[in-house]
CSV table of C-alpha atoms in Angstrom, one decimal:
chain,number,residue,atom,x,y,z
A,57,UNK,CA,59.9,71.6,140.7
A,58,UNK,CA,56.8,73.2,138.9
A,59,UNK,CA,54.9,71.6,142.3
A,60,UNK,CA,57.4,74.4,144.2
A,61,UNK,CA,57.2,76.8,141.7
A,62,UNK,CA,53.5,76.7,142.2
A,63,UNK,CA,53.4,76.7,145.4
A,64,UNK,CA,55.7,79.8,145.8
A,65,UNK,CA,53.0,81.3,143.5
A,66,UNK,CA,50.3,80.5,145.6
A,67,UNK,CA,52.0,81.8,148.8
A,68,UNK,CA,53.3,84.9,147.3
A,69,UNK,CA,49.5,85.6,146.3
A,70,UNK,CA,48.3,85.1,149.7
A,71,UNK,CA,50.8,87.1,151.5
A,72,UNK,CA,50.0,90.3,149.7
A,73,UNK,CA,46.1,89.3,149.7
A,74,UNK,CA,46.3,89.3,153.6
A,75,UNK,CA,48.5,92.3,152.8
A,76,UNK,CA,45.7,94.1,151.1
A,77,UNK,CA,42.9,93.1,153.4
A,78,UNK,CA,45.1,94.7,156.4
A,79,UNK,CA,45.6,98.2,154.4
A,80,UNK,CA,42.0,97.4,153.0
A,81,UNK,CA,40.6,97.4,156.9
A,82,UNK,CA,42.4,100.1,158.4
A,83,UNK,CA,42.5,102.9,155.3
A,84,UNK,CA,38.9,102.4,154.7
A,85,UNK,CA,37.3,100.6,157.4
A,86,UNK,CA,33.7,101.7,156.3
A,87,UNK,CA,33.9,100.6,153.3
A,88,UNK,CA,35.1,97.5,154.1
A,89,UNK,CA,31.7,96.8,156.4
A,90,UNK,CA,29.8,97.5,153.9
A,91,UNK,CA,31.4,94.4,152.3
A,92,UNK,CA,29.7,92.6,154.6
A,93,UNK,CA,27.4,94.6,156.5
A,94,UNK,CA,24.5,96.6,154.7
A,95,UNK,CA,24.2,100.4,155.2
A,96,UNK,CA,21.6,101.4,157.1
A,97,UNK,CA,21.0,104.7,155.6
A,98,UNK,CA,17.9,106.1,156.5
A,99,UNK,CA,15.4,105.9,160.0
A,100,UNK,CA,11.7,106.0,158.7
A,101,UNK,CA,10.0,106.3,161.7
A,102,UNK,CA,11.0,106.0,165.9
A,103,UNK,CA,8.2,104.6,167.6
A,104,UNK,CA,8.4,104.0,171.2
A,105,UNK,CA,5.6,102.5,174.3
A,106,UNK,CA,6.4,103.8,177.3
A,107,UNK,CA,4.9,101.2,179.9
A,108,UNK,CA,5.6,100.7,183.5
A,109,UNK,CA,9.7,100.7,183.5
A,110,UNK,CA,10.1,99.5,180.3
A,111,UNK,CA,10.6,101.7,176.9
A,112,UNK,CA,9.5,99.2,174.4
A,113,UNK,CA,11.3,101.0,171.0
A,114,UNK,CA,10.5,99.9,166.9
A,115,UNK,CA,13.1,101.4,164.9
A,116,UNK,CA,12.2,100.8,160.8
A,117,UNK,CA,14.5,102.4,158.1
A,118,UNK,CA,16.4,101.8,154.6
A,119,UNK,CA,19.5,99.5,154.7
A,120,UNK,CA,21.0,99.5,151.4
A,121,UNK,CA,23.4,96.4,150.2
A,122,UNK,CA,26.5,98.1,148.4
A,123,UNK,CA,28.7,94.9,148.1
A,124,UNK,CA,29.5,93.4,144.8
A,125,UNK,CA,26.9,90.3,145.5
A,126,UNK,CA,23.9,89.2,147.2
A,127,UNK,CA,23.1,88.7,151.1
A,128,UNK,CA,21.2,86.8,153.2
A,129,UNK,CA,20.6,87.8,157.1
A,130,UNK,CA,18.9,85.4,159.6
A,131,UNK,CA,19.0,87.3,162.7
A,132,UNK,CA,20.9,90.3,164.4
A,133,UNK,CA,22.0,89.7,168.3
A,134,UNK,CA,23.2,93.2,170.2
A,135,UNK,CA,24.5,94.0,173.6
A,136,UNK,CA,24.8,97.9,174.0
A,137,UNK,CA,27.1,98.1,177.3
A,138,UNK,CA,27.6,102.0,179.6
A,139,UNK,CA,30.7,101.8,181.7
A,140,UNK,CA,30.9,98.3,182.0
A,141,UNK,CA,27.0,97.8,183.1
A,142,UNK,CA,24.9,95.9,180.0
A,143,UNK,CA,21.3,98.2,179.7
A,144,UNK,CA,20.4,96.4,176.7
A,145,UNK,CA,20.7,92.5,175.4
A,146,UNK,CA,18.3,91.2,172.4
A,147,UNK,CA,18.1,88.8,169.5
A,148,UNK,CA,16.0,89.2,166.7
A,149,UNK,CA,15.4,87.5,163.3
A,150,UNK,CA,15.5,89.6,160.0
A,151,UNK,CA,15.0,87.3,157.6
A,152,UNK,CA,16.3,89.8,155.1
A,153,UNK,CA,17.2,89.2,151.3
A,154,UNK,CA,19.8,91.9,149.5
A,155,UNK,CA,21.1,91.4,146.3
A,156,UNK,CA,24.1,93.7,145.0
A,157,UNK,CA,23.0,97.2,145.2
A,158,UNK,CA,19.4,96.8,146.6
A,159,UNK,CA,18.0,98.3,149.3
A,160,UNK,CA,15.0,97.2,151.2
A,161,UNK,CA,13.0,98.3,154.3
A,162,UNK,CA,13.7,96.7,157.9
A,163,UNK,CA,12.6,96.8,161.6
A,164,UNK,CA,14.3,96.2,164.6
A,165,UNK,CA,12.6,96.3,168.3
A,166,UNK,CA,14.9,96.8,171.7
A,167,UNK,CA,13.4,96.9,175.1
A,168,UNK,CA,15.3,99.2,177.9
A,169,UNK,CA,14.8,98.9,181.4
A,170,UNK,CA,14.1,103.0,182.1
A,171,UNK,CA,15.3,103.3,186.1
A,172,UNK,CA,18.2,100.9,185.7
A,173,UNK,CA,19.4,103.1,182.4
A,174,UNK,CA,18.5,106.7,184.4
A,175,UNK,CA,20.0,105.3,187.8
A,176,UNK,CA,23.6,104.6,185.5
A,177,UNK,CA,23.8,107.6,183.7
A,178,UNK,CA,22.9,109.4,187.3
A,179,UNK,CA,25.4,107.6,189.0
A,180,UNK,CA,28.5,108.8,186.2
A,181,UNK,CA,27.1,112.6,186.8
A,182,UNK,CA,30.3,113.5,188.5
A,183,UNK,CA,32.6,112.1,185.7
A,184,UNK,CA,33.6,113.8,182.1
A,185,UNK,CA,33.5,111.1,180.3
A,186,UNK,CA,32.5,107.1,180.1
A,187,UNK,CA,32.8,104.2,178.0
A,188,UNK,CA,30.1,102.7,176.0
A,189,UNK,CA,30.6,99.4,174.2
A,190,UNK,CA,28.3,98.0,171.5
A,191,UNK,CA,28.9,93.7,170.9
A,192,UNK,CA,26.6,92.9,168.0
A,193,UNK,CA,26.7,89.7,165.5
A,194,UNK,CA,25.1,88.8,162.3
A,195,UNK,CA,23.9,85.5,162.1
A,196,UNK,CA,24.6,84.7,157.9
A,197,UNK,CA,22.5,81.3,157.0
A,198,UNK,CA,23.6,79.7,160.3
A,199,UNK,CA,26.7,81.6,159.9
A,200,UNK,CA,27.5,83.9,163.4
A,201,UNK,CA,30.1,87.0,162.6
A,202,UNK,CA,30.5,89.0,165.9
A,203,UNK,CA,32.0,92.6,166.2
A,204,UNK,CA,32.8,94.5,168.8
A,205,UNK,CA,33.2,98.4,168.7
A,206,UNK,CA,34.1,100.8,171.9
A,207,UNK,CA,34.1,104.3,172.4
A,208,UNK,CA,34.5,107.4,175.1
A,209,UNK,CA,32.0,109.4,175.2
A,210,UNK,CA,31.9,112.3,177.3
A,211,UNK,CA,28.8,111.7,180.2
A,212,UNK,CA,25.7,112.3,179.1
A,213,UNK,CA,23.0,114.7,181.3
A,214,UNK,CA,19.7,114.0,180.2
A,215,UNK,CA,17.5,116.8,180.7
A,216,UNK,CA,15.1,117.9,183.3
A,217,UNK,CA,11.5,118.2,183.0
A,218,UNK,CA,10.0,120.4,185.4
A,219,UNK,CA,6.0,121.6,186.1
A,220,UNK,CA,5.7,125.1,186.6
A,221,UNK,CA,2.2,125.8,187.0
A,222,UNK,CA,-1.0,125.3,185.5
A,223,UNK,CA,-3.9,128.1,184.5
A,224,UNK,CA,-7.6,127.6,184.7
A,225,UNK,CA,-8.7,129.9,182.4
A,226,UNK,CA,-12.3,128.7,181.6
A,227,UNK,CA,-14.8,125.9,182.5
A,228,UNK,CA,-17.6,125.8,180.8
A,229,UNK,CA,-20.2,123.0,182.4
A,230,UNK,CA,-22.8,123.2,179.3
A,231,UNK,CA,-20.3,122.5,176.5
A,232,UNK,CA,-18.4,120.0,179.2
A,233,UNK,CA,-14.6,121.6,178.5
A,234,UNK,CA,-12.0,123.0,180.6
A,235,UNK,CA,-9.0,125.1,179.0
A,236,UNK,CA,-6.2,125.2,180.7
A,237,UNK,CA,-2.7,126.2,180.4
A,238,UNK,CA,0.5,123.6,181.0
A,239,UNK,CA,4.3,125.7,181.7
A,240,UNK,CA,6.8,122.7,181.5
A,241,UNK,CA,10.3,123.6,181.7
A,242,UNK,CA,13.4,121.9,180.1
A,243,UNK,CA,16.6,122.7,181.5
A,244,UNK,CA,19.4,121.0,179.4
A,245,UNK,CA,22.6,120.9,181.9
A,246,UNK,CA,24.8,118.7,179.5
A,247,UNK,CA,27.6,119.5,176.7
A,248,UNK,CA,26.7,116.9,174.0
A,249,UNK,CA,23.1,116.8,173.7
A,250,UNK,CA,20.7,118.9,171.5
A,251,UNK,CA,16.8,118.5,170.7
A,252,UNK,CA,15.3,119.1,167.9
A,253,UNK,CA,11.6,118.6,167.8
A,254,UNK,CA,9.2,120.1,164.8
A,255,UNK,CA,5.1,119.8,164.2
A,256,UNK,CA,4.7,118.7,167.9
A,257,UNK,CA,1.5,117.0,168.8
A,258,UNK,CA,0.2,115.4,171.5
A,259,UNK,CA,-3.2,113.6,172.8
A,260,UNK,CA,-4.0,112.5,176.0
A,261,UNK,CA,-7.2,110.8,177.9
A,262,UNK,CA,-7.5,110.6,181.7
A,263,UNK,CA,-9.9,107.7,182.8
A,264,UNK,CA,-13.0,107.7,180.5
A,265,UNK,CA,-14.5,111.0,180.7
A,266,UNK,CA,-11.1,113.4,180.1
A,267,UNK,CA,-9.7,113.6,176.4
A,268,UNK,CA,-7.9,116.8,175.5
A,269,UNK,CA,-5.0,116.4,172.0
A,270,UNK,CA,-4.0,119.5,170.0
A,271,UNK,CA,-0.6,121.2,168.4
A,272,UNK,CA,2.5,122.8,169.9
A,273,UNK,CA,2.8,126.1,167.9
A,274,UNK,CA,6.5,126.1,167.0
A,275,UNK,CA,9.7,124.0,167.3
A,276,UNK,CA,11.6,123.0,169.8
A,277,UNK,CA,15.6,123.6,169.6
A,278,UNK,CA,17.5,123.2,173.0
A,279,UNK,CA,20.6,123.3,172.4
A,280,UNK,CA,23.3,122.2,175.3
A,281,UNK,CA,23.7,124.3,178.6
A,282,UNK,CA,20.2,126.1,177.7
A,283,UNK,CA,16.5,126.1,179.1
A,284,UNK,CA,13.0,126.8,177.9
A,285,UNK,CA,9.8,127.1,179.0
A,286,UNK,CA,7.0,125.7,177.3
A,287,UNK,CA,3.3,126.6,177.3
A,288,UNK,CA,0.7,123.8,176.2
A,289,UNK,CA,-2.8,125.1,175.7
A,290,UNK,CA,-4.5,122.2,176.7
A,291,UNK,CA,-8.9,122.1,175.3
A,292,UNK,CA,-10.0,119.4,177.8
A,293,UNK,CA,-13.2,117.7,176.8
A,294,UNK,CA,-15.2,115.9,180.2
A,295,UNK,CA,-18.1,113.7,179.0
A,296,UNK,CA,-19.7,113.2,182.6
A,297,UNK,CA,-18.0,117.0,184.3
A,298,UNK,CA,-20.7,115.8,187.4
A,299,UNK,CA,-19.5,112.4,187.9
A,300,UNK,CA,-15.9,113.7,187.3
A,301,UNK,CA,-16.6,116.5,190.4
A,302,UNK,CA,-17.8,113.7,192.6
A,303,UNK,CA,-14.4,111.6,192.1
A,304,UNK,CA,-12.4,114.0,193.6
A,305,UNK,CA,-14.6,114.7,196.3
A,306,UNK,CA,-14.8,111.3,197.6
A,307,UNK,CA,-11.0,111.1,196.4
A,308,UNK,CA,-11.3,108.2,194.0
A,309,UNK,CA,-9.8,110.4,191.1
A,310,UNK,CA,-6.3,108.1,190.8
A,311,UNK,CA,-7.3,107.1,187.2
A,312,UNK,CA,-5.5,105.2,184.1
A,313,UNK,CA,-4.0,107.6,181.5
A,314,UNK,CA,-3.1,107.3,178.4
A,315,UNK,CA,-0.6,109.8,176.4
A,316,UNK,CA,0.8,109.6,172.9
A,317,UNK,CA,3.0,112.7,171.7
A,318,UNK,CA,4.1,112.9,168.0
A,319,UNK,CA,6.5,114.5,165.7
A,320,UNK,CA,9.7,114.8,163.5
A,321,UNK,CA,13.1,114.3,165.5
A,322,UNK,CA,16.4,116.0,164.4
A,323,UNK,CA,19.1,113.4,165.0
A,324,UNK,CA,22.9,114.1,164.0
A,325,UNK,CA,22.5,114.7,160.4
A,326,UNK,CA,19.3,112.7,159.8
A,327,UNK,CA,16.4,115.2,159.6
A,328,UNK,CA,13.3,115.4,160.6
A,329,UNK,CA,12.6,111.9,162.1
A,330,UNK,CA,9.3,110.6,162.1
A,331,UNK,CA,8.4,110.1,165.8
A,332,UNK,CA,6.0,108.3,168.1
A,333,UNK,CA,5.5,107.9,171.5
A,334,UNK,CA,2.7,106.4,173.9
A,335,UNK,CA,2.4,106.5,177.8
A,336,UNK,CA,0.6,104.9,180.1
A,337,UNK,CA,0.0,104.6,184.0
A,338,UNK,CA,-1.9,106.1,186.6
A,339,UNK,CA,-2.6,109.7,187.4
A,340,UNK,CA,-4.6,111.4,190.4
A,341,UNK,CA,-6.9,114.5,188.6
A,342,UNK,CA,-6.2,116.2,191.4
A,343,UNK,CA,-2.3,116.4,193.0
A,344,UNK,CA,-2.7,114.3,196.6
A,345,UNK,CA,-0.4,117.0,198.2
A,346,UNK,CA,-2.8,119.0,197.0
A,347,UNK,CA,-5.8,116.9,198.4
A,348,UNK,CA,-3.5,116.7,202.2
A,349,UNK,CA,-3.0,120.5,202.1
A,350,UNK,CA,-7.0,121.0,201.6
A,351,UNK,CA,-7.9,118.1,204.4
A,352,UNK,CA,-5.1,120.3,206.8
A,353,UNK,CA,-6.3,123.5,206.1
A,354,UNK,CA,-10.3,122.0,206.8
A,355,UNK,CA,-9.0,120.0,209.9
A,356,UNK,CA,-6.9,124.0,210.9
A,357,UNK,CA,-10.2,125.0,210.2
A,358,UNK,CA,-12.4,123.1,212.6
A,359,UNK,CA,-10.0,123.3,215.0
A,360,UNK,CA,-10.0,127.2,214.9
A,361,UNK,CA,-14.3,126.9,215.2
A,362,UNK,CA,-14.0,124.6,218.3
A,363,UNK,CA,-11.3,126.9,219.9
A,364,UNK,CA,-13.8,129.9,219.2
A,365,UNK,CA,-16.7,128.0,220.6
A,366,UNK,CA,-14.7,127.6,223.6
A,367,UNK,CA,-13.8,131.0,224.0
A,368,UNK,CA,-17.3,132.3,223.2
A,369,UNK,CA,-18.7,129.9,225.9
A,370,UNK,CA,-16.0,130.5,228.3
A,371,UNK,CA,-16.7,134.5,227.7
A,372,UNK,CA,-20.6,133.8,228.4
A,373,UNK,CA,-19.6,131.9,231.9
A,374,UNK,CA,-17.8,135.0,232.8
A,375,UNK,CA,-20.4,137.7,232.0
A,376,UNK,CA,-23.2,135.7,233.6
A,377,UNK,CA,-20.8,135.6,236.8
A,378,UNK,CA,-20.3,139.1,236.8
A,379,UNK,CA,-24.1,139.5,236.3
A,380,UNK,CA,-24.8,137.5,239.0
A,381,UNK,CA,-21.8,140.0,241.4
A,382,UNK,CA,-23.9,142.7,240.3
A,383,UNK,CA,-27.2,141.3,241.9
């Protein structure tokens, strides 16, 4: 009898515990998640290195253990899908030990395929909404805790960047300086994406000869379905101006470049997140289309000159014939 009573008592306790667990999970899901997953409270840095067709992104942040016990996290596994297409898949060692109430810094890196992601987003532009699925797992001392989160979101519409024009202000070969104003248009046709950047700075180097750096004088605040034209004053330093000019004349001006843009980004409730973006590749000092246009104009000019010479010789022969007839 004592055994049966104890068994019923344990069974009731288990049932009450299961009910409490269920209510707790559905009513206070976020607080429940904080018991098994540290809260990501603050982003301290976003660093992106754009190289070839991949964005190498590092995110530094602060996590807090709000559980009443310590946590040891070995690694994190993450997969992100958009409309059924996997965009990101990564597994990263964390090695984090947090006591109850303790906070620590953590770094998470991910590689995003640029063209694959862009093409997927562009293919969805005719739809109003799509599904995004995050599948993640946290490994605690060899034990894997998976969880899946899916959500219906509005189809993102990425901002369009358009180079409107460049205006040469001054060329000083003695000081080896070239001042250029670059006008860049940003068009945001989306309904749910806002862009806020503060204290924007940039550094650009082209080959071993051309360098420029500066600050954008005002904050950029681009609301959904709006556009802006930004004016960037570029003060380009030239180490060997004559050598650069000869490269352009010889059509050897396709040079490697490296661009760094830094500033503070606003994302939702998180304000002034330090952000650094690196980009590298190759570019031409003089646009290829302009070169072709100049070459075509040069050919047309030579053709006209040859035609003028032929017409001149023809007129000269005609005049000689008329002179012979008069004699």
